[in-house]
Coordinates of C-alpha atoms (C1' of nucleotides) in Angstrom, one line a residue:
Chain A
M1 CA -81.9 112.6 53.1
N2 CA -79.0 110.8 51.3
T3 CA -77.0 108.1 52.5
I4 CA -73.4 107.2 52.2
H5 CA -74.5 105.2 48.4
D6 CA -76.6 107.3 47.3
I7 CA -73.7 110.3 47.3
L8 CA -71.4 108.7 46.0
K9 CA -73.6 106.8 43.2
Q10 CA -75.1 110.1 42.5
H11 CA -71.8 111.8 41.5
E12 CA -71.4 108.4 39.7
L13 CA -68.8 106.8 42.2
R14 CA -67.3 104.0 43.0
I15 CA -68.5 102.4 45.8
T16 CA -66.2 101.3 48.5
P17 CA -64.9 101.1 51.5
I18 CA -62.5 103.6 51.9
R19 CA -64.6 106.0 50.7
E20 CA -67.2 104.9 52.8
M21 CA -65.7 105.9 55.3
V22 CA -63.9 108.8 54.8
L23 CA -67.5 110.0 53.6
V24 CA -68.8 108.7 57.3
V25 CA -66.2 110.4 59.4
I26 CA -66.9 113.8 57.4
R27 CA -70.5 113.5 57.3
D28 CA -70.6 112.9 60.9
S29 CA -68.1 115.6 61.7
K30 CA -68.7 119.2 63.4
S31 CA -65.7 120.9 62.0
A32 CA -64.2 120.7 58.9
L33 CA -61.8 117.8 59.0
S34 CA -57.9 117.9 58.2
S35 CA -56.3 114.7 56.3
Q36 CA -54.4 114.1 59.8
D37 CA -58.0 113.9 61.2
I38 CA -59.5 111.7 59.3
E39 CA -56.0 109.6 59.8
L40 CA -56.4 109.1 63.1
K41 CA -60.7 108.0 63.4
L42 CA -59.9 105.4 60.7
N43 CA -57.7 103.4 61.8
D44 CA -54.5 102.1 59.6
I45 CA -55.6 104.2 56.4
D46 CA -53.6 104.0 53.6
R47 CA -52.2 107.8 53.8
I48 CA -51.5 108.2 49.7
T49 CA -55.3 106.9 49.2
L50 CA -56.8 109.0 51.6
Y51 CA -55.5 111.9 49.4
R52 CA -56.2 110.7 46.5
T53 CA -59.8 110.3 48.0
L54 CA -60.2 113.4 49.4
K55 CA -59.3 115.0 45.9
T56 CA -61.8 113.3 43.8
F57 CA -64.3 114.3 46.9
E58 CA -63.1 117.8 46.3
S59 CA -63.4 117.2 42.6
K60 CA -67.2 115.9 42.3
G61 CA -68.6 118.6 44.6
I62 CA -68.8 116.2 47.3
I63 CA -67.0 117.8 50.0
H64 CA -65.2 121.4 50.6
K65 CA -62.3 123.1 51.3
A66 CA -63.0 124.6 54.3
V67 CA -60.9 128.1 53.6
D68 CA -59.3 129.1 58.1
G69 CA -56.6 131.0 57.0
T70 CA -54.7 128.6 58.5
N71 CA -51.8 126.1 56.8
V72 CA -54.3 123.3 57.3
Q73 CA -56.0 122.3 54.8
K74 CA -59.5 121.4 56.0
F75 CA -62.3 119.5 54.1
A76 CA -66.2 119.6 55.0
M77 CA -69.5 118.1 53.2
C78 CA -70.4 120.4 50.8
D79 CA -74.4 121.2 49.8
A80 CA -76.0 119.0 48.2
G81 CA -76.6 121.1 45.3
C82 CA -72.6 121.1 44.6
N83 CA -71.7 118.9 42.0
E84 CA -68.3 119.0 40.0
H85 CA -69.4 122.0 37.9
I86 CA -70.8 123.5 40.7
H87 CA -69.1 124.3 44.0
H88 CA -71.5 126.4 46.0
D89 CA -69.8 126.4 49.2
Q90 CA -69.4 131.0 49.9
H91 CA -70.0 130.8 53.3
A92 CA -68.0 132.1 56.0
H93 CA -65.0 129.6 58.2
F94 CA -65.2 130.5 61.8
N95 CA -61.8 129.3 63.1
C96 CA -60.7 128.3 67.0
D97 CA -57.7 130.5 67.8
H98 CA -57.4 128.1 71.3
C99 CA -58.3 124.3 69.1
G100 CA -57.8 125.0 66.0
S101 CA -61.0 124.1 65.0
T102 CA -63.1 125.5 62.0
F103 CA -66.4 125.1 61.5
C104 CA -68.5 126.5 58.6
L105 CA -71.2 129.0 59.0
D106 CA -73.8 128.4 56.5
S107 CA -76.5 130.4 58.2
L108 CA -74.7 133.5 57.8
E109 CA -75.4 136.4 56.1
I110 CA -72.5 138.2 54.0
P111 CA -73.4 141.5 53.2
A112 CA -72.3 142.6 49.9
I113 CA -68.9 144.7 50.2
K114 CA -68.9 147.7 47.3
H115 CA -65.3 148.3 46.1
D116 CA -63.4 150.4 43.8
T117 CA -61.0 148.6 43.3
G118 CA -60.6 147.7 39.7
F119 CA -61.0 144.2 40.3
Q120 CA -63.8 141.9 39.2
V121 CA -65.1 140.1 42.3
R122 CA -66.5 136.6 41.5
S123 CA -66.6 135.3 44.5
M124 CA -65.8 136.2 48.1
D125 CA -64.5 134.3 51.8
V126 CA -64.9 135.4 55.5
I127 CA -62.8 134.1 58.0
M128 CA -64.2 135.0 61.5
K129 CA -61.7 134.3 64.1
G130 CA -61.8 134.1 67.8
I131 CA -63.1 131.5 70.5
C132 CA -65.4 128.7 69.4
A133 CA -68.3 127.8 71.8
D134 CA -66.6 124.2 73.2
C135 CA -63.3 126.3 74.0
A136 CA -65.2 129.4 75.5
D137 CA -66.2 127.3 78.6
Chain B
M1 CA -41.8 158.4 55.3
N2 CA -39.8 156.4 57.6
T3 CA -35.9 154.6 55.6
I4 CA -35.8 150.6 55.5
H5 CA -32.7 151.6 58.1
D6 CA -35.6 153.9 60.0
I7 CA -38.1 150.6 60.2
L8 CA -35.4 147.8 61.0
K9 CA -33.7 150.6 63.8
Q10 CA -37.6 151.2 65.5
H11 CA -38.3 146.9 65.6
E12 CA -35.0 146.9 66.8
L13 CA -33.3 144.7 64.7
R14 CA -30.1 145.1 63.2
I15 CA -29.5 146.8 60.1
T16 CA -27.8 143.9 57.7
P17 CA -27.7 143.8 53.9
I18 CA -29.5 140.2 53.5
R19 CA -32.7 142.6 55.5
E20 CA -32.3 145.5 53.2
M21 CA -32.8 144.1 50.1
V22 CA -35.7 142.2 51.4
L23 CA -37.6 144.8 53.1
V24 CA -36.6 146.8 49.4
V25 CA -38.4 144.2 47.4
I26 CA -41.3 143.8 49.8
R27 CA -42.3 147.3 50.3
D28 CA -41.8 148.0 45.8
S29 CA -44.4 145.8 45.7
K30 CA -47.7 145.8 44.3
S31 CA -48.6 142.5 45.7
A32 CA -47.8 140.0 48.6
L33 CA -45.3 137.7 47.9
S34 CA -44.3 134.4 48.4
S35 CA -40.3 133.1 49.7
Q36 CA -40.6 132.4 46.3
D37 CA -41.2 135.3 44.5
I38 CA -38.3 136.6 46.9
E39 CA -35.7 134.9 45.6
L40 CA -36.3 135.1 41.7
K41 CA -36.1 139.1 42.7
L42 CA -33.1 139.2 44.7
N43 CA -30.4 136.0 43.0
D44 CA -28.1 134.3 44.8
I45 CA -30.2 134.8 48.3
D46 CA -29.9 132.0 50.4
R47 CA -33.3 130.7 50.6
I48 CA -33.4 129.3 54.7
T49 CA -32.2 132.4 55.8
L50 CA -35.0 134.1 54.1
Y51 CA -37.3 131.9 55.0
R52 CA -35.9 133.2 58.9
T53 CA -36.0 136.5 57.8
L54 CA -39.5 136.5 57.1
K55 CA -40.6 135.2 60.0
T56 CA -38.4 137.8 61.7
F57 CA -40.3 140.7 60.3
E58 CA -43.9 139.1 60.5
S59 CA -42.5 138.8 64.2
K60 CA -42.0 142.1 64.6
G61 CA -45.1 143.4 62.7
I62 CA -42.9 145.0 59.8
I63 CA -45.0 142.9 57.3
H64 CA -48.2 140.3 57.5
K65 CA -49.2 137.2 55.7
A66 CA -51.7 138.5 53.3
V67 CA -54.5 135.9 54.2
D68 CA -55.7 134.8 50.7
G69 CA -57.3 131.4 50.2
T70 CA -54.4 129.6 48.8
N71 CA -51.7 127.4 49.8
V72 CA -49.1 129.5 49.1
Q73 CA -47.7 132.0 51.8
K74 CA -47.5 135.9 50.7
F75 CA -46.1 139.0 52.5
A76 CA -47.0 142.3 52.6
M77 CA -45.8 145.0 54.3
C78 CA -47.6 145.5 57.7
D79 CA -49.2 149.6 57.9
A80 CA -46.8 151.9 60.2
G81 CA -48.9 150.8 63.8
C82 CA -48.3 147.4 63.9
N83 CA -45.4 145.7 65.9
E84 CA -44.4 142.5 67.8
H85 CA -47.6 143.2 70.0
I86 CA -49.7 144.6 67.8
H87 CA -51.1 143.3 64.3
H88 CA -53.3 145.8 62.2
D89 CA -53.7 144.3 60.0
Q90 CA -57.9 144.0 59.1
H91 CA -58.6 144.2 55.8
A92 CA -59.6 142.2 52.9
H93 CA -57.5 140.9 50.5
F94 CA -58.2 140.1 46.7
N95 CA -56.5 137.6 45.2
C96 CA -56.2 136.5 40.9
D97 CA -57.5 133.8 39.7
H98 CA -56.2 134.4 36.5
C99 CA -51.9 135.4 37.6
G100 CA -52.0 134.8 41.6
S101 CA -51.3 138.4 42.6
T102 CA -52.9 138.8 46.2
F103 CA -53.6 142.6 47.0
C104 CA -54.4 143.8 50.1
L105 CA -57.3 145.9 49.7
D106 CA -56.2 148.9 52.7
S107 CA -58.9 151.0 52.2
L108 CA -62.3 148.6 52.1
E109 CA -65.1 149.0 54.4
I110 CA -65.7 145.4 55.6
P111 CA -69.3 145.7 57.0
A112 CA -70.8 144.4 60.7
I113 CA -71.3 140.9 60.5
K114 CA -74.2 139.8 62.6
H115 CA -74.1 135.9 64.6
D116 CA -75.7 134.1 66.6
T117 CA -73.4 131.2 66.4
G118 CA -72.1 131.0 70.2
F119 CA -68.4 131.6 69.1
Q120 CA -66.7 134.8 70.2
V121 CA -65.2 136.4 67.4
R122 CA -62.0 138.2 67.6
S123 CA -60.3 139.5 64.4
M124 CA -62.3 138.4 61.2
D125 CA -60.8 138.2 57.4
V126 CA -62.3 138.5 54.2
I127 CA -61.0 137.7 51.1
M128 CA -62.4 138.5 47.6
K129 CA -61.8 136.8 44.2
G130 CA -61.5 137.5 40.5
I131 CA -59.7 138.8 38.3
C132 CA -56.1 141.8 39.3
A133 CA -57.3 145.5 37.0
D134 CA -53.8 144.1 35.3
C135 CA -55.4 140.6 33.8
A136 CA -58.4 142.5 33.2
D137 CA -57.4 143.7 29.4
Chain C
dG1 C1' -68.9 84.8 34.9
dT2 C1' -65.8 87.9 32.4
dA3 C1' -64.6 92.5 31.1
dT4 C1' -63.4 96.6 31.8
dA5 C1' -61.8 100.6 34.4
dC6 C1' -61.1 102.1 38.4
dT7 C1' -59.1 102.5 42.9
dT8 C1' -55.9 100.9 46.2
dG9 C1' -51.3 100.1 48.3
dC10 C1' -46.7 101.0 47.9
dA11 C1' -42.2 103.0 46.4
dA12 C1' -40.3 107.4 45.6
dC13 C1' -40.1 112.1 44.8
dG14 C1' -40.1 117.0 45.4
dC15 C1' -41.0 121.1 48.2
dA16 C1' -42.0 124.1 51.4
dG17 C1' -40.7 125.1 55.7
dT18 C1' -37.7 124.2 60.1
dT19 C1' -33.1 123.3 63.2
dG20 C1' -28.5 123.2 64.7
dC21 C1' -24.2 124.8 64.4
dA22 C1' -19.9 127.3 63.2
dT23 C1' -18.9 131.3 61.3
dT24 C1' -19.4 136.1 60.1
dA25 C1' -20.7 140.6 61.2
dA26 C1' -23.3 144.3 63.4
dA27 C1' -24.3 147.1 67.5
dT28 C1' -22.4 148.5 71.5
dT29 C1' -19.1 149.3 74.9
dA30 C1' -14.0 150.1 76.8
Chain D
dT1 C1' -10.2 152.8 67.6
dA2 C1' -10.5 147.9 69.6
dA3 C1' -12.1 144.3 71.9
dT4 C1' -16.6 142.3 73.1
dT5 C1' -21.4 140.9 72.1
dT6 C1' -24.9 138.9 70.4
dA7 C1' -28.0 138.4 66.8
dA8 C1' -27.5 137.1 62.0
dT9 C1' -26.3 134.1 57.9
dG10 C1' -24.8 129.8 55.4
dC11 C1' -25.2 125.3 54.8
dA12 C1' -26.5 120.4 56.6
dA13 C1' -29.9 118.1 58.4
dC14 C1' -34.6 116.3 59.0
dT15 C1' -39.7 116.7 58.9
dG16 C1' -44.8 116.7 57.5
dC17 C1' -47.3 117.3 53.8
dG18 C1' -48.8 116.6 48.8
dT19 C1' -47.9 114.6 43.9
dT20 C1' -46.3 110.7 41.1
dG21 C1' -45.6 106.2 38.5
dC22 C1' -46.8 101.0 38.4
dA23 C1' -48.6 96.4 39.7
dA24 C1' -52.2 94.3 41.9
dG25 C1' -56.5 94.7 43.3
dT26 C1' -61.9 95.4 42.9
dA27 C1' -66.3 97.3 41.5
dT28 C1' -69.5 97.6 38.0
dA29 C1' -71.6 96.3 33.6
dC30 C1' -72.5 93.8 30.1

DNA sequence: GTATACTTGCAACGCAGTTGCATTAAATTA
DNA sequence: TAATTTAATGCAACTGCGTTGCAAGTATAC
């Protein structure tokens, strides 16, 4: 189990208070978080620095963009195998119609889809939409 | 085969020159189009009116947003069965890594995906990414 | 402790998209 | 056909996400 320090070191990033705080928030969240979500959880973080930090983390393979079909960019932790060259984040995401939360469905098996479109498919994202467990009560 | 007039009439929208032009461009395009794409094809169209027009068409079920995993909002024609209450646009989209074009894959069969996540799934989008037929040469 | 170069804070900016309001114009009614 | 109704358009102004530039701050290596 990697500590925050280990994650930053492993990806050759400097360990700064801002980065630690941002990474803790993302690591500890059940759902993917937008820049604004993170900003609300961390009082007084500079919005611009947050953009930069998220961008850096994503480019290093620490976090990934959760493709959820909304206009709000959300981020979640990557698996341990990602780095700046390889992103292994081809899993489905679930977006709740009610609360807007987006969840990574890591354990979901995406079946192969046959196609004869003339397109060379390199990757595939699946977005499921509906009501999440929390809102279903 | 509906004419542009028929489509607008059927959806109870007034027939105006702007609406005709926008709808012609979208209908005749092989790929989904962004607001900017349309603006470039129609010289001197008012950007703001275009936003409004696209929003109106979408809300009436004439066009749908092509969910393609990019930050650029793109629109494509709906099937004939859509109206303001019912959108039948649950098909896959293909986004080209090279040219950025997004295509509707209407004929693609999306297999059912089993899950035990506690989520109530209401709809599902599939985004395929790779190289389109035009860029593959 | 010092030097290096990365990180942060802040100002400024670009652009997608929305809102408000007056004018225009399409459709309906008389 | 003309008058009326009301939806559509043009334009100004705005919001908010995201980017860029630069100086100051700071983490890390030596």
